Each structure stands twice: as structure tokens, then as C-alpha cells.
Coordinates of C-alpha atoms and ligand atoms in Angstrom, one line a residue:
X1 CA 61.0 100.2 94.6
X2 CA 64.1 102.3 94.2
X3 CA 67.3 100.7 93.1
X4 CA 70.9 102.0 92.0
X5 CA 71.9 99.9 89.3
X6 CA 74.7 99.8 86.6
X7 CA 72.9 99.7 83.3
X8 CA 73.5 99.2 79.6
X9 CA 77.3 99.4 79.7
X10 CA 80.0 99.2 82.5
X11 CA 81.5 102.2 83.8
X12 CA 80.6 104.6 86.6
X13 CA 78.7 107.0 84.2
X14 CA 76.1 104.0 83.8
X15 CA 75.4 103.6 87.4
X16 CA 71.9 105.1 87.9
X17 CA 69.0 105.6 90.2
X18 CA 66.3 103.4 88.8
X19 CA 63.2 101.3 89.8
X20 CA 62.4 97.6 90.1
X21 CA 59.4 95.6 91.2
X22 CA 59.3 94.9 94.8
X23 CA 60.3 91.4 95.3
X24 CA 58.2 88.5 96.8
X25 CA 59.5 85.7 99.1
X26 CA 59.5 82.1 97.5
X27 CA 60.1 79.0 99.0
X28 CA 62.9 79.4 101.7
X29 CA 63.5 83.0 101.0
X30 CA 62.9 86.2 103.1
X31 CA 62.4 89.8 101.9
X32 CA 64.6 92.5 103.6
X33 CA 63.8 96.0 103.7
X34 CA 67.2 97.7 103.7
X35 CA 68.0 100.4 106.3
X36 CA 71.6 101.1 105.3
X37 CA 74.3 99.9 103.1
X38 CA 78.2 100.5 103.6
X39 CA 81.0 100.9 101.0
X40 CA 84.2 99.0 100.6
X41 CA 87.2 99.4 98.2
X42 CA 85.7 96.5 96.0
X43 CA 82.5 98.6 95.4
X44 CA 84.8 101.2 93.4
X45 CA 86.1 98.4 91.3
X46 CA 82.9 96.6 90.5
X47 CA 81.3 99.4 88.3
X48 CA 84.5 99.5 86.1
X49 CA 84.1 95.6 85.6
X50 CA 87.2 95.3 87.5
X51 CA 87.0 91.8 88.4
X52 CA 86.3 90.7 84.9
X53 CA 83.7 87.8 84.3
X54 CA 83.4 87.5 88.1
X55 CA 81.7 90.9 88.3
X56 CA 78.3 89.6 86.7
X57 CA 76.1 90.7 84.0
X58 CA 73.8 94.1 83.6
X59 CA 71.7 95.5 85.0
X60 CA 73.7 94.8 88.3
X61 CA 72.7 96.5 91.7
X62 CA 76.0 97.3 93.3
X63 CA 77.4 97.3 96.8
X64 CA 77.9 94.1 98.9
X65 CA 77.4 95.5 102.4
X66 CA 74.2 96.4 104.2
X67 CA 71.5 95.6 107.1
X68 CA 67.6 95.8 107.2
X69 CA 64.7 94.2 108.7
X70 CA 62.8 91.2 107.7
X71 CA 59.4 92.2 106.4
X72 CA 58.3 88.8 104.7
X73 CA 59.2 85.1 105.0
X74 CA 58.5 82.5 102.2
X75 CA 57.1 79.0 102.9
X76 CA 59.7 76.9 105.2
X77 CA 61.6 79.6 106.5
X78 CA 62.8 78.7 110.1
X79 CA 66.1 80.7 110.7
X80 CA 64.5 84.2 110.8
X81 CA 61.1 85.7 111.3
X82 CA 59.3 89.0 110.4
X83 CA 61.0 91.7 112.5
X84 CA 64.3 90.3 112.8
X85 CA 67.1 92.8 111.9
X86 CA 69.6 91.1 109.4
X87 CA 72.6 91.6 107.2
X88 CA 72.9 89.7 104.1
X89 CA 76.2 87.6 104.1
X90 CA 78.7 88.7 101.5
X91 CA 78.9 85.0 100.1
X92 CA 75.4 83.9 99.9
X93 CA 76.3 80.0 99.6
X94 CA 79.5 79.8 101.6
X95 CA 78.0 78.8 105.0
X96 CA 80.8 77.1 106.6
X97 CA 83.9 74.9 106.3
X98 CA 86.7 75.1 103.6
X99 CA 86.3 77.5 100.7
X100 CA 85.7 76.0 97.2
X101 CA 85.1 77.6 93.8
X102 CA 81.4 77.2 94.2
X103 CA 81.2 78.8 97.7
X104 CA 83.0 81.7 96.3
X105 CA 80.9 82.5 93.2
X106 CA 77.8 84.3 94.9
X107 CA 79.0 87.5 96.2
X108 CA 76.8 90.1 96.7
X109 CA 77.0 93.6 94.6
X110 CA 78.7 91.6 91.9
X111 CA 78.1 89.1 90.5
X112 CA 74.6 89.0 92.2
X113 CA 72.5 92.0 93.0
X114 CA 73.7 93.9 96.0
X115 CA 72.2 96.0 98.6
X116 CA 71.5 99.4 96.9
X117 CA 67.6 98.7 96.8
X118 CA 64.8 99.2 98.8
X119 CA 64.2 95.6 99.3
X120 CA 66.3 92.4 98.8
X121 CA 65.0 89.0 98.4
X122 CA 67.6 86.3 99.9
X123 CA 67.9 82.7 100.7
X124 CA 67.2 82.4 104.5
X125 CA 70.6 80.6 104.5
X126 CA 72.0 83.9 103.4
X127 CA 71.2 86.3 106.3
X128 CA 72.6 86.9 109.6
X129 CA 70.9 88.4 112.7
X130 CA 72.9 91.9 113.7
X131 CA 74.1 92.7 117.0
X132 CA 71.2 93.8 119.1
X133 CA 73.0 97.1 120.2
X134 CA 74.1 98.4 116.8
X135 CA 72.0 100.7 114.4
X136 CA 71.3 99.8 110.9
X137 CA 74.0 102.0 109.7
X138 CA 76.6 100.4 112.2
X139 CA 75.5 96.8 111.3
X140 CA 75.8 97.6 107.7
X141 CA 79.6 97.7 108.0
X142 CA 79.9 94.1 109.2
X143 CA 79.8 91.9 106.0
X144 CA 82.9 92.6 104.1
X145 CA 85.2 94.6 106.2
X146 CA 84.5 93.2 109.5
X147 CA 84.3 89.5 108.7
X148 CA 87.5 89.9 106.4
X149 CA 89.5 91.2 109.8
X150 CA 87.9 88.5 111.7
X151 CA 88.9 85.5 109.3
X152 CA 92.1 86.9 109.2
X153 CA 92.6 86.9 113.0
X154 CA 90.4 84.2 114.2
X155 CA 89.1 81.6 111.7
X156 CA 92.7 81.5 109.8
X157 CA 94.9 83.4 112.1
X158 CA 94.2 81.6 115.5
X159 CA 95.7 84.8 117.5
X160 CA 96.3 84.2 121.1
X161 CA 96.8 86.6 123.9
X162 CA 100.2 88.3 123.7
X163 CA 100.7 87.5 120.1
X164 CA 102.1 90.5 118.2
X165 CA 99.9 91.5 115.2
X166 CA 100.8 94.4 112.5
X167 CA 97.9 96.1 110.8
X168 CA 98.5 98.2 107.4
X169 CA 96.6 101.5 107.1
X170 CA 93.7 102.8 108.8
X171 CA 90.9 101.7 106.3
X172 CA 87.8 99.8 106.8
X173 CA 89.5 96.3 107.3
X174 CA 92.2 97.7 109.4
X175 CA 90.0 99.4 112.0
X176 CA 88.1 96.1 112.6
X177 CA 91.3 94.3 112.9
X178 CA 92.5 96.6 115.7
X179 CA 89.3 96.3 117.6
X180 CA 89.1 92.5 117.2
X181 CA 93.0 91.9 118.0
X182 CA 92.6 93.9 121.1
X183 CA 89.6 91.7 122.2
X184 CA 91.9 88.6 121.6
X185 CA 94.4 90.2 123.9
X186 CA 97.2 90.8 121.2
X187 CA 99.7 93.8 121.0
X188 CA 98.7 95.5 117.8
X189 CA 101.1 97.9 115.7
X190 CA 99.4 99.8 112.9
X191 CA 101.4 101.4 110.0
X192 CA 99.8 104.4 108.5
X193 CA 100.8 107.3 106.0
X194 CA 99.3 109.8 108.5
X195 CA 100.4 110.9 112.1
X196 CA 97.2 112.1 112.9
X197 CA 95.4 108.8 112.1
X198 CA 98.1 107.0 114.0
X199 CA 97.0 109.1 117.1
X200 CA 93.4 108.3 116.4
X201 CA 93.8 104.4 116.2
X202 CA 96.0 104.7 119.3
X203 CA 92.9 106.1 121.0
X204 CA 90.9 102.9 119.6
X205 CA 93.4 100.7 121.4
X206 CA 96.3 100.2 119.1
X207 CA 99.6 99.8 121.0
X208 CA 102.2 101.3 118.7
X209 CA 102.3 103.0 115.5
X210 CA 104.7 103.8 112.5
X211 CA 104.4 106.3 109.8
X212 CA 105.1 104.5 106.5
X213 CA 105.6 107.6 104.5
X214 CA 108.3 109.1 106.9
X215 CA 109.6 105.8 107.6
X216 CA 109.6 104.0 104.4
X217 CA 111.8 101.2 105.8
X218 CA 109.1 100.5 108.3
X219 CA 110.2 96.8 108.8
X220 CA 113.1 97.7 111.1
X221 CA 111.0 100.2 113.3
X222 CA 108.3 97.8 113.6
X223 CA 110.6 94.8 114.4
X224 CA 112.2 97.1 117.2
X225 CA 108.9 97.3 118.8
X226 CA 108.6 93.6 119.2
X227 CA 111.8 93.4 120.7
X228 CA 113.2 92.0 117.5
X229 CA 111.2 88.7 117.6
X230 CA 109.0 89.8 114.9
X231 CA 105.1 89.6 114.4
X232 CA 103.1 86.3 114.7
X233 CA 100.6 87.8 112.2
X234 CA 100.5 90.6 109.7
X235 CA 97.6 91.8 107.8
X236 CA 98.7 92.4 104.5
X237 CA 96.6 95.2 102.8
X238 CA 99.1 96.6 100.7
X239 CA 100.4 93.9 98.4
X240 CA 103.2 94.6 96.0
X241 CA 104.9 97.7 98.0
X242 CA 104.3 96.2 101.4
X243 CA 105.1 92.4 101.1
X244 CA 108.9 92.9 101.1
X245 CA 108.8 94.8 104.2
X246 CA 106.3 92.6 105.7
X247 CA 108.8 89.5 104.9
X248 CA 111.5 91.3 107.2
X249 CA 109.4 91.8 110.3
X250 CA 107.3 88.7 110.3
X251 CA 108.8 86.2 113.0
X252 CA 110.0 82.8 111.7
X253 CA 106.8 80.7 111.3
X254 CA 104.5 83.5 111.5
X255 CA 101.4 84.2 109.0
X256 CA 100.8 86.9 106.4
X257 CA 97.2 87.3 106.0
X258 CA 97.2 88.3 102.2
X259 CA 94.1 90.6 102.0
X260 CA 94.5 93.6 99.9
X261 CA 96.7 94.8 97.0
X262 CA 96.3 98.5 97.7
X263 CA 100.0 99.5 96.3
X264 CA 99.9 96.8 93.3
X265 CA 99.4 93.2 92.7
X266 CA 102.6 92.1 91.3
X267 CA 104.9 89.6 93.3
X268 CA 108.1 91.7 93.6
X269 CA 109.8 90.2 96.6
X270 CA 112.6 88.0 97.1
X271 CA 111.1 84.6 97.8
X272 CA 113.9 83.2 99.8
X273 CA 112.8 84.8 103.0
X274 CA 109.6 82.9 102.8
X275 CA 111.2 79.8 102.7
X276 CA 114.1 80.5 105.3
X277 CA 111.6 82.0 107.8
X278 CA 109.2 79.3 107.2
X279 CA 106.3 82.0 106.6
X280 CA 102.8 81.0 106.0
X281 CA 101.0 83.0 103.3
X282 CA 97.4 82.8 103.8
X283 CA 95.1 84.3 101.5
X284 CA 91.8 85.6 102.8
X285 CA 88.7 86.3 101.0
X286 CA 85.9 87.7 103.5
X287 CA 84.7 84.5 105.2
X288 CA 81.7 82.2 105.7
X289 CA 78.3 82.7 107.5
X290 CA 79.4 80.6 110.4
X291 CA 82.4 83.1 110.9
X292 CA 80.1 86.1 110.6
X293 CA 77.6 84.5 113.3
X294 CA 80.9 84.0 115.7
X295 CA 82.0 87.5 115.2
X296 CA 78.6 88.8 115.9
X297 CA 78.7 87.1 119.5
X298 CA 81.8 88.7 119.9
X299 CA 80.7 92.1 118.8
X300 CA 77.7 91.8 121.2
X301 CA 79.9 90.4 124.1
X302 CA 82.2 93.2 123.9
X303 CA 79.7 95.9 123.0
X304 CA 81.9 96.8 120.2
X305 CA 81.0 99.5 117.7
X306 CA 82.4 99.9 114.3
X307 CA 83.9 103.4 113.4
X308 CA 81.5 105.3 111.1
X309 CA 83.0 108.3 109.4
X310 CA 80.0 109.8 107.2
X311 CA 76.5 108.9 106.2
X312 CA 75.2 109.7 102.9
X313 CA 71.6 109.6 101.7
X314 CA 70.4 107.0 99.4
X315 CA 70.2 109.3 96.5
X316 CA 73.8 110.3 97.1
X317 CA 75.5 106.9 96.4
X318 CA 78.0 108.5 94.0
X319 CA 79.0 111.2 96.2
X320 CA 79.5 108.5 98.8
X321 CA 81.8 106.6 96.4
X322 CA 83.5 109.6 95.2
X323 CA 84.3 110.5 99.1
X324 CA 85.6 106.8 99.6
X325 CA 87.9 106.9 96.6
X326 CA 89.3 110.2 98.1
X327 CA 90.5 108.5 101.0
X328 CA 89.7 111.2 103.3
X329 CA 87.6 109.0 105.6
X330 CA 88.5 107.5 108.8
X331 CA 86.1 104.7 109.4
X332 CA 83.5 103.4 107.2
X333 CA 81.4 105.4 104.5
X334 CA 77.7 104.5 104.6
X335 CA 74.5 105.2 103.1
X336 CA 71.2 105.6 104.7
X337 CA 68.1 104.1 102.8
Ligands
NAP401 N1 90.4 89.7 100.6 C1 89.3 90.3 101.0 O1 88.5 89.5 101.3 C2 89.2 91.7 101.3 C3 88.0 92.2 102.0 C4 87.9 93.6 102.1 C5 89.1 94.3 101.6 N2 90.1 93.9 100.8 C6 91.0 94.7 100.3 O2 91.7 95.2 101.3 C7 92.3 96.5 101.0 C8 91.7 97.5 101.9 O3 90.4 97.7 101.9 P1 89.4 98.6 102.9 O4 88.2 98.4 102.4 O5 89.8 98.5 104.3 O6 90.1 100.0 102.2 P2 90.1 101.4 102.7 O7 89.1 101.5 103.9 O8 89.7 102.4 101.5 O9 91.3 101.5 103.2 C9 92.4 102.1 102.6 C10 93.5 102.4 103.6 O10 94.6 101.4 103.4 C11 96.0 102.3 103.7 N3 97.0 102.1 102.6 C12 96.8 102.5 101.2 N4 98.0 102.2 100.6 C13 98.8 101.7 101.7 C14 100.0 101.2 101.4 N5 100.8 101.2 100.4 N6 100.5 100.5 102.5 C15 99.8 100.8 103.8 N7 98.6 100.9 104.0 C16 98.1 101.6 102.8 C17 95.6 103.6 104.0 O11 95.8 104.0 105.3 P3 96.4 105.4 105.8 O12 95.6 106.4 105.4 O13 96.4 105.0 107.2 O14 97.7 105.3 105.3 C18 94.2 103.8 103.4 O15 93.5 104.5 104.2 C19 91.9 96.7 99.6 O16 92.9 96.4 98.5 C20 90.6 95.9 99.4 O17 90.5 95.3 98.2 C21 90.2 92.4 100.6

């Protein structure tokens, strides 16, 4: 079967189209014929061994997110049947409950093989049936970006109707966050570098937008949107440069969901505000399978559809990654198998 794999040495130059034998399903395992993959920021970091020892060993099949159809089930499999359309779960052994070090180790696309293969062999516990109304391309966008937004808002965030939520940027996680926050009945503010993107995200349901490039001190402008009260929940995707602003527009007792470090990873913020405003810093790392299944029910109930920007062919993985790197996309960058 066809695979893309990083072979020999780490680095984008060593990401190559190759072949491997087709897998067979063992006890409790399923074989999935992959129909699509979808890219995340993380997938650009893995080939350069950006997560150190957590990235795994070579050869490694990259990309964490995908969807396909079950073509074979091994002995003892009960959760799915041949013909079911599924997504592999990002963390193969975080089924539910609190995270622990073991549950956070087996993520797809590094350290264990990811979705850029014709077939994947997975534990039956590590797959989730996809929303019936979504295509494989659309469903492939769910395992990382969508579940991260869901975990921040629902599993950890406990967002209620009328809550004020702030989302940073118009990337993959951000657009899912806007959709889920609207379903939950929240008021959503988005900050973006582009007025054009702000207009588009408002068409998707965002209530307010502030351009963080033309308004670098966006904390004041966004706080005014909440009538001075501040945000109940902020999805922190920027990190180093955005955290000081977020701390000035979060409400006392509000939560900062710490998700991304797009502007740097150093803690360069006065810590006093965290204490005096009794702010909760909640790290979010994708989420567990139970959360994924709850999210699928919500997506089905509300007939939500992911925003897909562009679909590349399997052989064009590197072009797809370069396109993601360019930042030109609005919505998910996908690969058809
Ligand atoms: N913790 C987790 O489980 C988890 C899961 C998924 C992703 N992440 C992280 O979350 C971040 C976003 O991931 P993604 O896949 O959504 O990325 P993405 O699709 O590449 O989105 C990037 C967008 O973020 C916005 N952005 C960039 N720099 C910014 C800044 N300084 N302030 C505010 N917004 C900024 C930009 O939006 P505009 O163009 O609108 O300005 C950009 O388009 C990454 O750091 C990623 O590693 C974490």
C-alpha cells in the first residue's frame, strides 16, 4: 500500500512517498481504508522533530487526522463493523477521564504512525464513528482541531448560554470554536489579523471581531464589547504575545484555555493579574474519545459542517503542507486518498 513516511533522517526533505505491506487485523483490531486526511499546525512541526523524544522513531507515517471505512475486523471486535465510517482518535489510549502521562503518549502522526497510508490498523477502542452527514474529507478534520475546541469549551470550559467567549485568529481550532460556542448559546468575539477574515467569520456566526494588527492593544477594545465585564472564557492560541492582553480582558474568575503558542512559548506576562483576578489557566491537549463521541452527537444534532479551504491529492502532501505553512487558508487543508 502507499504511505508517506519520514525515513532515514528527520526533516521535511526526508518525507517521502513509499510503500508498506497492507496490515491485517489482529485480536481486537480493525483495518480502516483511509478516505481522507486533514492537516494541523502540529503536522508541520513533527517532521523536524519539533517535539523531541515525543515525536517517535523512524520511519514514521505523519499526520494525526483522517477518516475512512472499516474493511476488516479482528476477533472479538464489538464496537464497530465492516462498512462503518470512522475517524482514528488522536490519542489512541485516552478513552475518558482525567489525563495522565500514559494516556497522553500514543498520539497519531508522532510518536505512532499517522493517517497518510492507504490502510491503518488500529485498536477498536481507538476509532470513533463519524457524523453520517459529513463526507470523508469533512470528517477527517475532526480528531485534533475540532476536539481541541470542544474540550476547551465543553469538557473543561462548561460554557453556558450567554457566556462571553473570545477566540484568537481564524485557524482550524478557532473556526470550530466559533461553531461550537454558538451552539452552546455563547456570545463570541474573534480577533484576527485580517478584516476580510473577520467578515467571513461573522458570516459563520461570530458576534464581534477586532483586528489585532490594526488594534495591537486589543484587550481594551474587546473588553468594551463585553460592557466592561470581561470574558468568561478565552481560547489562548497565541501564547507569549497574546497572554498579557488576554489577562486584561478576562473577567475575574474566568478561564484561559491554554491551547497554542503561535506567537512564542515564553511566559512573559505579569503574574499578578492571575492572582488578583483569580484567573484559571487550563491547559488543553486535544481530548479523549468520550469527548470525541459527545462532539459527534452535537455535530449531528446541529448539522454542523467543518469549513474546508482546499483539498489536495494524496501525492501532493508536501504541497498541502506548504500551503498550510503559508497561512493563506481559511478553514481546513485536507488530502483526499
Ligand atoms: N493544545 C492542543 O491540543 C492543540 C490542538 C490543536 C492546535 N493547537 C495549537 O493551536 C494553535 C493553532 O492551531 P491551528 O491548527 O488552529 O492553526 P492554524 O489553522 O494554522 O491557525 C493559525 C491562525 O492563528 C492565528 N494567529 C497566528 N498568530 C496569532 C497571534 N499572534 N495572535 C492571534 N492569532 C494568531 C491566525 O489567524 P488570523 O489569520 O485570523 O490572524 C492564523 O491564521 C497552534 O499553536 C497549534 O499548535 C493545540
